[in-house]
Backbone as JSON, one array per atom type, in Angstrom:
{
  "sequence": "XXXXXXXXXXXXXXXXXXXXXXXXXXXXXXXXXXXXXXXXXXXXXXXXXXXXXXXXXXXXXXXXXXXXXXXXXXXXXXXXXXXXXXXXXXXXXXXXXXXXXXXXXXXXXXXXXXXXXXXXXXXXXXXXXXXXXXXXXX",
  "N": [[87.47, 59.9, 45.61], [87.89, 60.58, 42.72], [89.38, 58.4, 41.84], [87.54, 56.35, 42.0], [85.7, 57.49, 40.13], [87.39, 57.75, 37.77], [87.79, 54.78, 37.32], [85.68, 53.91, 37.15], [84.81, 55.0, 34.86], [87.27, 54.31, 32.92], [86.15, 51.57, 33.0], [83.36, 51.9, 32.02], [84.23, 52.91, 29.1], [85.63, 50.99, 27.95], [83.56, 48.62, 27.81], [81.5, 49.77, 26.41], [82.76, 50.41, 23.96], [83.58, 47.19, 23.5], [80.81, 46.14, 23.49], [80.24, 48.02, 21.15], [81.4, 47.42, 19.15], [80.26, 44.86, 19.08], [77.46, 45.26, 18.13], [77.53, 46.9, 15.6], [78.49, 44.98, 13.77], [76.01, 43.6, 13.71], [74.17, 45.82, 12.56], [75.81, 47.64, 11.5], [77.77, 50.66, 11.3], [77.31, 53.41, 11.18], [74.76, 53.39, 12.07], [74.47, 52.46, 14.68], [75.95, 54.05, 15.68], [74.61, 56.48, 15.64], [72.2, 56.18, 17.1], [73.57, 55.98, 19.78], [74.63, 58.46, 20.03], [71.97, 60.02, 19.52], [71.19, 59.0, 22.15], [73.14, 60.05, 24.14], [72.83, 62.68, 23.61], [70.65, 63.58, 24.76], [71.15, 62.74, 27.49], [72.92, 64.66, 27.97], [71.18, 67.19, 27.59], [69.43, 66.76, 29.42], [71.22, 67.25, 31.46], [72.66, 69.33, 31.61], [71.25, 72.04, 31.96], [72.72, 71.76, 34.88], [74.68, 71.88, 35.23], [76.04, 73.79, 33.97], [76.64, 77.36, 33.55], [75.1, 78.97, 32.04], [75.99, 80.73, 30.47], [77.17, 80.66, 27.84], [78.82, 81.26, 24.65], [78.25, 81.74, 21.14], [80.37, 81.14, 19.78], [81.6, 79.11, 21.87], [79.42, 77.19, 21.29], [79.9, 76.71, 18.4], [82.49, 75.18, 18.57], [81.87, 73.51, 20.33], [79.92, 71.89, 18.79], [80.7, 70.99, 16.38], [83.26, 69.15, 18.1], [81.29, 67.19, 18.44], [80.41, 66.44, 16.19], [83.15, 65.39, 14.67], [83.98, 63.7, 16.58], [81.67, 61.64, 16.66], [81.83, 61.02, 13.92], [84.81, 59.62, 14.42], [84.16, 57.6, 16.55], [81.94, 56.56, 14.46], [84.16, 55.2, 12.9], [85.73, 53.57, 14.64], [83.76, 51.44, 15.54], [83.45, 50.12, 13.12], [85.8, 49.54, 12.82], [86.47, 47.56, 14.69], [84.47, 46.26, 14.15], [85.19, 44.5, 11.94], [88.49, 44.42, 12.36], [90.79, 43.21, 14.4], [90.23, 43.11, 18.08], [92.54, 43.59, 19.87], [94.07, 45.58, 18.35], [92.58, 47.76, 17.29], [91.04, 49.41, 19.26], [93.13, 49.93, 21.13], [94.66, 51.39, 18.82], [93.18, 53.8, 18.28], [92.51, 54.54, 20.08], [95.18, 55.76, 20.83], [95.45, 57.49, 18.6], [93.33, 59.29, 19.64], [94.6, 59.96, 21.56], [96.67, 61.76, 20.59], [96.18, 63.99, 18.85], [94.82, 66.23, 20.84], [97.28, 66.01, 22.23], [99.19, 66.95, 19.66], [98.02, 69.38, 19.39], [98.98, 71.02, 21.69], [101.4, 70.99, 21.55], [102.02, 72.8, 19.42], [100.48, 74.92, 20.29], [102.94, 75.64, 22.23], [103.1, 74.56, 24.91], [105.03, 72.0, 26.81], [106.25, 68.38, 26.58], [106.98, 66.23, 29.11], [108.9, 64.39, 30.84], [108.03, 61.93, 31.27], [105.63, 61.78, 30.11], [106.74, 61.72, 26.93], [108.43, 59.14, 27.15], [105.65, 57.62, 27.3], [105.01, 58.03, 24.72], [106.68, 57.18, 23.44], [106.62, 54.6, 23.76], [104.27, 53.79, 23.05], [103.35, 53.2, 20.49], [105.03, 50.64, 19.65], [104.35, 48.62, 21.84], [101.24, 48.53, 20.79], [101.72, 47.0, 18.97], [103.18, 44.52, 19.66], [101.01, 43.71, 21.52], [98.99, 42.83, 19.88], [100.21, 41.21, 18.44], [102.44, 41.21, 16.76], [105.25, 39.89, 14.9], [105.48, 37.61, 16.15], [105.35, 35.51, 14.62], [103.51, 32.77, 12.21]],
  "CA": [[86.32, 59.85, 44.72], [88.25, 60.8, 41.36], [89.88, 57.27, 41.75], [86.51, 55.17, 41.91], [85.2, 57.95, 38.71], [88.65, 57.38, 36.79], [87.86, 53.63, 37.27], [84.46, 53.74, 36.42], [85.32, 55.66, 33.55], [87.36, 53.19, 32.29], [85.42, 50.24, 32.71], [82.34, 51.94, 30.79], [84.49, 52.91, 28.15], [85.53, 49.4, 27.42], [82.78, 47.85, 28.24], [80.59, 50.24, 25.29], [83.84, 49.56, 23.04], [82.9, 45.88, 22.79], [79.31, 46.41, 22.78], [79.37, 48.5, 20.3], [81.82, 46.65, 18.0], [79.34, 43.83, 18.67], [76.26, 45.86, 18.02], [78.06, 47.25, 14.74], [78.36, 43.69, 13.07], [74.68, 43.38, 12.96], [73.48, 46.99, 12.53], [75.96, 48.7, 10.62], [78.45, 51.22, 12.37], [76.59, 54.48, 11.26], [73.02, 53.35, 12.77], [74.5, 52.0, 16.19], [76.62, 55.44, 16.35], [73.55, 57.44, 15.53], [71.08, 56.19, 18.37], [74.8, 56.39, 20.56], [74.56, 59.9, 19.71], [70.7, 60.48, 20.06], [71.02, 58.77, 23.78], [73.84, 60.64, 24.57], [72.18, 64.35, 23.33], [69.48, 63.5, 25.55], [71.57, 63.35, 28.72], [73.42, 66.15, 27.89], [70.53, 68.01, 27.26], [69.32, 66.87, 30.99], [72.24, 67.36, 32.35], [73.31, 70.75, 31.09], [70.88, 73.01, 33.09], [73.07, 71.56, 36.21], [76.45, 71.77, 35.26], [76.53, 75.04, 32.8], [76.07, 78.88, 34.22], [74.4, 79.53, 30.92], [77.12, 82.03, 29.78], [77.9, 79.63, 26.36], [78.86, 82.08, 23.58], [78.21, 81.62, 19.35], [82.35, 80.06, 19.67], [81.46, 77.61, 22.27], [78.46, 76.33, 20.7], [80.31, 75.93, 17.6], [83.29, 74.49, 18.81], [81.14, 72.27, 20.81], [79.35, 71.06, 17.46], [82.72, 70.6, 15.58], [83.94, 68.17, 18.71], [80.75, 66.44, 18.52], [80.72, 65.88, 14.63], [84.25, 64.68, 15.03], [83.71, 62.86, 17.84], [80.79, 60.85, 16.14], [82.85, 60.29, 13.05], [86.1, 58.95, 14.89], [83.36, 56.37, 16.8], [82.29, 55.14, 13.37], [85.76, 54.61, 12.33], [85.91, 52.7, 15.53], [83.3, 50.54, 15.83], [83.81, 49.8, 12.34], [87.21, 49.0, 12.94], [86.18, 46.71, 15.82], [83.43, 44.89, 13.87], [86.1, 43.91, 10.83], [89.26, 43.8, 12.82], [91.05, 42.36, 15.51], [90.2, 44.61, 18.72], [93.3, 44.14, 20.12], [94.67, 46.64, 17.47], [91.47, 48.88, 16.74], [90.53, 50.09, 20.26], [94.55, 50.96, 21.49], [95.55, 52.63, 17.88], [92.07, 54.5, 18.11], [92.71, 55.4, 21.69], [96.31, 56.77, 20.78], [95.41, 58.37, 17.72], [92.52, 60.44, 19.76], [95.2, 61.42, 22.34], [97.53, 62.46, 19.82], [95.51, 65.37, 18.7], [95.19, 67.52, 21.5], [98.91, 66.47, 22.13], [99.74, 68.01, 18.82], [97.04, 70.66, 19.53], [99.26, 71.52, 22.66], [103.09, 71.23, 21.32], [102.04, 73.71, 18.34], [100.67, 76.05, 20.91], [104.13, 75.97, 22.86], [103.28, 73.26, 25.31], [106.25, 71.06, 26.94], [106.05, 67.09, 27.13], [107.4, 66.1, 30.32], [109.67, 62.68, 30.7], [106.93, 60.17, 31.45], [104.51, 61.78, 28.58], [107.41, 61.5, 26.25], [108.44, 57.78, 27.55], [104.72, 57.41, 26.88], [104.73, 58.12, 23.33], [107.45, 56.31, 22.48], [106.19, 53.05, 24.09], [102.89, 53.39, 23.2], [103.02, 52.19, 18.81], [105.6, 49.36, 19.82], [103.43, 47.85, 22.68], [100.36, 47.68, 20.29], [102.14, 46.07, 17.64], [103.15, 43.58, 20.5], [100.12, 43.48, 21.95], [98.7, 42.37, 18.32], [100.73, 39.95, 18.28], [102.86, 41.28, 15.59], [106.45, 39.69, 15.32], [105.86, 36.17, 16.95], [105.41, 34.17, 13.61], [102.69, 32.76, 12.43]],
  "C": [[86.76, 59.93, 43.26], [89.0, 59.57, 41.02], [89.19, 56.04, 41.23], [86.02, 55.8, 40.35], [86.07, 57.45, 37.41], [88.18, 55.84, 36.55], [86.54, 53.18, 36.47], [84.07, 54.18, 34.74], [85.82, 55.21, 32.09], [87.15, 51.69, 31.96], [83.99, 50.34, 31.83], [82.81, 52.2, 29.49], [84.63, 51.51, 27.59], [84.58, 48.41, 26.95], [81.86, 48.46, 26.63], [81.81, 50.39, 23.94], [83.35, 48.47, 22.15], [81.82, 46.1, 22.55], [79.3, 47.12, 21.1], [80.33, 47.98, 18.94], [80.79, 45.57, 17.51], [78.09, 44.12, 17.76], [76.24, 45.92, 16.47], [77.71, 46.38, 13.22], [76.83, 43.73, 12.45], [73.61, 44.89, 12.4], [73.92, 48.1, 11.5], [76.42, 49.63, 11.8], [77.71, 52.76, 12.35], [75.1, 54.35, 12.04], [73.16, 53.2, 14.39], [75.1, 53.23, 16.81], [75.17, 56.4, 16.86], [72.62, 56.79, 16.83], [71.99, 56.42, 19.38], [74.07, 57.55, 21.1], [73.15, 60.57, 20.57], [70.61, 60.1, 21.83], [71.74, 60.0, 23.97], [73.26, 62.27, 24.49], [71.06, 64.77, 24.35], [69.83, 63.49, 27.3], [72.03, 64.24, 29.04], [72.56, 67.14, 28.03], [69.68, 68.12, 28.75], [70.16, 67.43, 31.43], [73.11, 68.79, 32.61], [72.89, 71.77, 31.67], [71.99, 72.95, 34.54], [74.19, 71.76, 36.35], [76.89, 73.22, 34.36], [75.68, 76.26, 33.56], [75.04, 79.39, 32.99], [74.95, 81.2, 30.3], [77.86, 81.2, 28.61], [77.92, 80.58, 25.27], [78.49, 81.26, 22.4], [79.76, 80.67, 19.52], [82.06, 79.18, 20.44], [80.55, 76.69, 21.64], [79.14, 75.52, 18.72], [81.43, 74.82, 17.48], [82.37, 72.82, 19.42], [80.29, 70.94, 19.43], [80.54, 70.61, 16.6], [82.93, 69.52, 16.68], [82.64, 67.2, 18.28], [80.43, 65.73, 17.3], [82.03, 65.04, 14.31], [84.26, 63.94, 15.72], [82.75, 61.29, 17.39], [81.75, 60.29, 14.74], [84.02, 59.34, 13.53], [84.8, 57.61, 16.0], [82.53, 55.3, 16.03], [83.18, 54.74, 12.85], [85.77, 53.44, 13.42], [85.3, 51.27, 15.4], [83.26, 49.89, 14.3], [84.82, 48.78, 12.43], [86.71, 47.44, 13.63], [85.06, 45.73, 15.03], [84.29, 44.27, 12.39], [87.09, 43.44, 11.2], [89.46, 43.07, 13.48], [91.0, 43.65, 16.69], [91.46, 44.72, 19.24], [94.3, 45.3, 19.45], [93.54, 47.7, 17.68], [91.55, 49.99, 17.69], [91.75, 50.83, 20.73], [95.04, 52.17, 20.38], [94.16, 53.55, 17.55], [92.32, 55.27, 19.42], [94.07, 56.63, 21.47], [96.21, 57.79, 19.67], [94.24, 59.78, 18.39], [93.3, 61.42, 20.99], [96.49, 61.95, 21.69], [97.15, 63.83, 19.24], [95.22, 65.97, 19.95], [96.31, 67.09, 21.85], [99.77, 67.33, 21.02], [99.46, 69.16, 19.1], [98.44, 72.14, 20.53], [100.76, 72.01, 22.81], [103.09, 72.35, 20.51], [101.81, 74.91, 19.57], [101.7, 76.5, 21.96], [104.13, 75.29, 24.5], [104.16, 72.52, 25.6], [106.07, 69.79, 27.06], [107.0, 67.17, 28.18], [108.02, 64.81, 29.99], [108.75, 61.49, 30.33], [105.72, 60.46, 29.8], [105.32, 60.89, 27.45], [107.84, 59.18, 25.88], [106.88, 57.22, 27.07], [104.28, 57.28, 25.51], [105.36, 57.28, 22.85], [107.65, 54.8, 22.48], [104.75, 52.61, 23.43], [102.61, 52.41, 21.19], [103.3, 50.57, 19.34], [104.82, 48.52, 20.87], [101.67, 47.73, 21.99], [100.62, 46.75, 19.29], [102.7, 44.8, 18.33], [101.65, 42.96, 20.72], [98.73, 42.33, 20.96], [98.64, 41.04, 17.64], [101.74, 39.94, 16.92], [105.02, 40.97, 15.62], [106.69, 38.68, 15.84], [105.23, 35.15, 15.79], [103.79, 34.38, 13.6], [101.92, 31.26, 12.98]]
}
């Protein structure tokens, strides 16, 4: 079951990626985030009786507001990105830059990378700058 979720996971991400680069173009990346947002607050806000004991302290709630202010900012950078650039750049160096922070998050607090993470990092610039198309003329 965490195989078909993982999958599904990453086919809605993608999938609301393009959309919302597309969306972006004609709307403006702050207006298409913001109703994002408002949907999204609204399932959460279903969804939260079912999944939370209702033991959320003053620190989670703010932390939680901090990710989600961040969170909303780094998705208008995005779809920004995506309605000016080229996506094959936007969406990978947006993807690696959001798992680079809690990887820093996790080396500062004393945290080990492992082989394959490591191998991971150090493939991951050079295969978008491929991917790009950067280096085969023009």
């Amino acid at each position: 079951m965490a195989l078909f979720f993982s999958a599904m996971s990453a086919v809605f991400y993608g999938l609301v990626d393009f959309l919302g680069g597309r969306v972006t173009r004609r709307t403006g990346a702050a207006s298409a985030v913001l109703w994002t947002q408002v949907a999204a607050l609204g399932v959460a806000a279903l969804a939260a009786p079912l999944l939370v004991d209702g033991r959320a302290t003053i620190a989670d709630l703010a932390w939680g507001a901090a990710a989600g202010i961040a969170g909303s900012a780094g998705v208008v950078a995005l779809y920004r990105g995506l309605a000016i650039g080229r996506s094959a750049v936007v969406a990978p160096l947006s993807a690696l830059l959001g798992g680079a922070v809690p990887m820093v998050y996790g080396l500062v607090g004393g945290d080990r990378l492992g082989a394959a993470s490591l191998l991971g990092l150090a493939l991951a610039l050079p295969a978008i700058y491929l991917t790009a198309g950067g280096g085969l003329g023009k």
